mmCIF file of C-alpha atoms in Angstrom:
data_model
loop_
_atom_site.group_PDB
_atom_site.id
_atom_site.type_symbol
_atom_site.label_atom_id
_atom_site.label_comp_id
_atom_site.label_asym_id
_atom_site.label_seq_id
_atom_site.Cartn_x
_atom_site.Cartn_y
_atom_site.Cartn_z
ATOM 1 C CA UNK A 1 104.835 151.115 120.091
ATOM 2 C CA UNK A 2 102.984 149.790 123.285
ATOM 3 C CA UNK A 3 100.046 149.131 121.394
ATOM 4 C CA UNK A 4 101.561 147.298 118.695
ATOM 5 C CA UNK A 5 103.356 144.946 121.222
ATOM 6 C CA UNK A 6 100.067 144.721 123.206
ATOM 7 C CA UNK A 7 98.215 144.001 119.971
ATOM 8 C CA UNK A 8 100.997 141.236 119.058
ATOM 9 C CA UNK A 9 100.761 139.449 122.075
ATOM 10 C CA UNK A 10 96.837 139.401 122.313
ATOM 11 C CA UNK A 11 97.303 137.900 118.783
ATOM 12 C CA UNK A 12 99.134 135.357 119.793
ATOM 13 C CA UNK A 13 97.286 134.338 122.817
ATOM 14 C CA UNK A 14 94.000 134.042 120.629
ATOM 15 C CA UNK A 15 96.312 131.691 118.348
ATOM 16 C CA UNK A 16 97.500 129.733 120.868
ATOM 17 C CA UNK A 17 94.394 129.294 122.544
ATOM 18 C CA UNK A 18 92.555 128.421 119.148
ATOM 19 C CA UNK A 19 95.481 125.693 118.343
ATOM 20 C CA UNK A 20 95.505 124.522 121.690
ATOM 21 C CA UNK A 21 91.245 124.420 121.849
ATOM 22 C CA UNK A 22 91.542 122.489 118.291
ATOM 23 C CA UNK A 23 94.484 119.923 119.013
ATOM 24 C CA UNK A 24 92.866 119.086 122.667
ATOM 25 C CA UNK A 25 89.268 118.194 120.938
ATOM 26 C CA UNK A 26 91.436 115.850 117.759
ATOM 27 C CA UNK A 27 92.933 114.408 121.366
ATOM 28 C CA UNK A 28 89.385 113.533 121.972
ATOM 29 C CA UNK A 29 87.795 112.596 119.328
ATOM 30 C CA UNK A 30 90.544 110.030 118.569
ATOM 31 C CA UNK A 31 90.645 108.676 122.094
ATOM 32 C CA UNK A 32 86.728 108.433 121.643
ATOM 33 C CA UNK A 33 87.265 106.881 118.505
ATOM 34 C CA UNK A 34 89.471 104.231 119.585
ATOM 35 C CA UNK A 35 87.385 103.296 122.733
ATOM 36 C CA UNK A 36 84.342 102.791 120.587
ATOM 37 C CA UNK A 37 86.610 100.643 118.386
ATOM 38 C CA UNK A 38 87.558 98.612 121.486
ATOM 39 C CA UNK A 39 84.103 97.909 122.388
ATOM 40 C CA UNK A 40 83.444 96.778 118.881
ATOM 41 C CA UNK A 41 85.725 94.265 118.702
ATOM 42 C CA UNK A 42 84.392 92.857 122.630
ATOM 43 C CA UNK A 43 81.425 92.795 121.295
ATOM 44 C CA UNK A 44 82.300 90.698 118.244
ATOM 45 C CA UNK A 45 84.459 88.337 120.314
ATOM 46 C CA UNK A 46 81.749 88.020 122.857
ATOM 47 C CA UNK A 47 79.577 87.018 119.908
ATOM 48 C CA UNK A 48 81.796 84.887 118.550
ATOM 49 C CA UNK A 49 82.496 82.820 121.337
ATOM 50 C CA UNK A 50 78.419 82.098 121.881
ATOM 51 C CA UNK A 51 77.833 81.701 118.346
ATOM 52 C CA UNK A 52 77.125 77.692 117.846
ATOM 53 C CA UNK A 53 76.293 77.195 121.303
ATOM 54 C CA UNK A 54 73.325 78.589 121.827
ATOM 55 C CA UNK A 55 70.147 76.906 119.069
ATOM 56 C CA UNK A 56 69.892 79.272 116.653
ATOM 57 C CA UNK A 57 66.222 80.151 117.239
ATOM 58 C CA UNK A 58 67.635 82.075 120.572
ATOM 59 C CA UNK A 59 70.678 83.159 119.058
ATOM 60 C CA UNK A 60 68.973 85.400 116.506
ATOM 61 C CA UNK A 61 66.816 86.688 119.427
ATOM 62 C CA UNK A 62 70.194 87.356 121.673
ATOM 63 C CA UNK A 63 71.269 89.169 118.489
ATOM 64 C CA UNK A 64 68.227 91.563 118.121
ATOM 65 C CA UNK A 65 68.632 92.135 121.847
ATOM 66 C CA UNK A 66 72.706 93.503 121.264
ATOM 67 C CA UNK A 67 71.787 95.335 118.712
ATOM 68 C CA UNK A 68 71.120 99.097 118.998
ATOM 69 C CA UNK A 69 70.482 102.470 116.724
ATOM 70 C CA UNK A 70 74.667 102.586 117.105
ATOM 71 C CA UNK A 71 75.714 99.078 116.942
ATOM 72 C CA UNK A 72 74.270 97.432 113.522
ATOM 73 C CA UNK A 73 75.129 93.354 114.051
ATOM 74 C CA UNK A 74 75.417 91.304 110.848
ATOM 75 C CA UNK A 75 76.495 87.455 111.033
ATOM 76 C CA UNK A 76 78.697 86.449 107.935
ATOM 77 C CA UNK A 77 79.179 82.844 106.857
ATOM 78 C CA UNK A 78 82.643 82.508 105.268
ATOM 79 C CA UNK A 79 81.761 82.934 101.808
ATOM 80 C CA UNK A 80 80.007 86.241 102.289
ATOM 81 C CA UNK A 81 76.472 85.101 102.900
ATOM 82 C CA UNK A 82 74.675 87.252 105.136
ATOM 83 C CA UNK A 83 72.923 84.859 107.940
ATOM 84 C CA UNK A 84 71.358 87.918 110.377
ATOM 85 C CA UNK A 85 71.410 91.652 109.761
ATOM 86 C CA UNK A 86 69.763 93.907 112.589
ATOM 87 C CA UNK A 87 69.021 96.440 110.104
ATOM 88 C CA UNK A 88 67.323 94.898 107.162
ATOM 89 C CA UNK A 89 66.154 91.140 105.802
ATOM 90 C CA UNK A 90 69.602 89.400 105.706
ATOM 91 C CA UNK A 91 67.881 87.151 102.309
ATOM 92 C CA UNK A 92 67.882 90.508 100.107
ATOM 93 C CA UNK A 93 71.294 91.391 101.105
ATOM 94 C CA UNK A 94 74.451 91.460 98.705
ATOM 95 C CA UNK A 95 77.489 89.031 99.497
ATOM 96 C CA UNK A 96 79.895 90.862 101.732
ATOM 97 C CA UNK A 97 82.577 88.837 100.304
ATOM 98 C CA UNK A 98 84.373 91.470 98.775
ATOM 99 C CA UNK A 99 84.379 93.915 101.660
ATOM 100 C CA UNK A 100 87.773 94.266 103.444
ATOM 101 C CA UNK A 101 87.269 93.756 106.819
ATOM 102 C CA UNK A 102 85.663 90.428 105.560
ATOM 103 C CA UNK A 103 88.133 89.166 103.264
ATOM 104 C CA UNK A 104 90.821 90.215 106.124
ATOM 105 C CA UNK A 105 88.708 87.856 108.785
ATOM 106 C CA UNK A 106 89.081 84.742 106.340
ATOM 107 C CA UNK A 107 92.796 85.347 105.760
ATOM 108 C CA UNK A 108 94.170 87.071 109.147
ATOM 109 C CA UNK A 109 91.279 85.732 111.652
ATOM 110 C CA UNK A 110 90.376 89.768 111.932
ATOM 111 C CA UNK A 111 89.375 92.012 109.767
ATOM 112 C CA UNK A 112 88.394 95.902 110.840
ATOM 113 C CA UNK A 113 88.034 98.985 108.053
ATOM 114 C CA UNK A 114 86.789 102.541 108.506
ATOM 115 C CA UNK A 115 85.000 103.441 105.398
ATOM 116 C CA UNK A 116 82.150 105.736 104.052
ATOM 117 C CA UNK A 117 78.796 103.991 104.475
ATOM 118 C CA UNK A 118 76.332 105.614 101.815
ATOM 119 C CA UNK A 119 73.159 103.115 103.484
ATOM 120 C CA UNK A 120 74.139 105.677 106.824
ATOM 121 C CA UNK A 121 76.211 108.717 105.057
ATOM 122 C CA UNK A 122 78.256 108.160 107.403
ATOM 123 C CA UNK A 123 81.720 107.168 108.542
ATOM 124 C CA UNK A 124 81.564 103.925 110.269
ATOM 125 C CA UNK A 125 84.134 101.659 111.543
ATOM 126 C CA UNK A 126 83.583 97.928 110.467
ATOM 127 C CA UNK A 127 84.843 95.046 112.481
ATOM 128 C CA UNK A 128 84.893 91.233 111.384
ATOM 129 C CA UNK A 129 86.160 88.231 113.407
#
């Protein structure tokens, strides 16, 4: 009878260690998740508000210098051209006119989606402003 009660209760420490190991680390990755978010969309606003000022000879050169293996920078025009890309020749690129995070920028002033990026197989968060 010991045994089985001492058996029990290891059981349910293991399971409440295991649920409490696995709902601490969704804590985390969701608080890391929404920080990385948040310095997305600083990023875009800081953008944003030097876009236009600065000639556009430097401003592609500012751009290559935000960019990073983990932030990819691409400058939309309103209809969906693409005007830079950090990853790839912005000319051979497909309108992005379709893509929600655009078509929520042009209607709401922001747009963000998390999607499934096969170019990265990936999940990556997309922000537009």
């Amino acid at each position: 009878m010991k045994n089985s009660l001492r058996f029990s209760l290891i059981y349910v420490g293991v399971l409440a260690a295991l649920f409490a190991v696995y709902f601490t680390a969704r804590v985390f990755e969701n608080e890391m998740s929404e920080q990385q978010k948040r310095d997305l969309r600083e990023t875009a606003s800081l953008i944003k508000n030097f876009y236009g000022q600065i000639p556009s000879e430097n401003f592609r050169k500012n751009l290559d210098s935000i960019a990073s293996k983990r932030l990819r920078v691409t400058l939309v025009d309103r209809d969906g051209m693409v005007l830079y890309e950090s990853d790839a020749k912005a000319g051979k690129m497909e309108n992005h006119r379709s893509r929600p995070e655009i078509m929520d920028a042009n209607s709401k002033g922001i747009g963000e989606n998390l999607r499934y990026s096969v170019t990265l197989n990936a999940q990556v968060f997309y922000f537009a402003e």
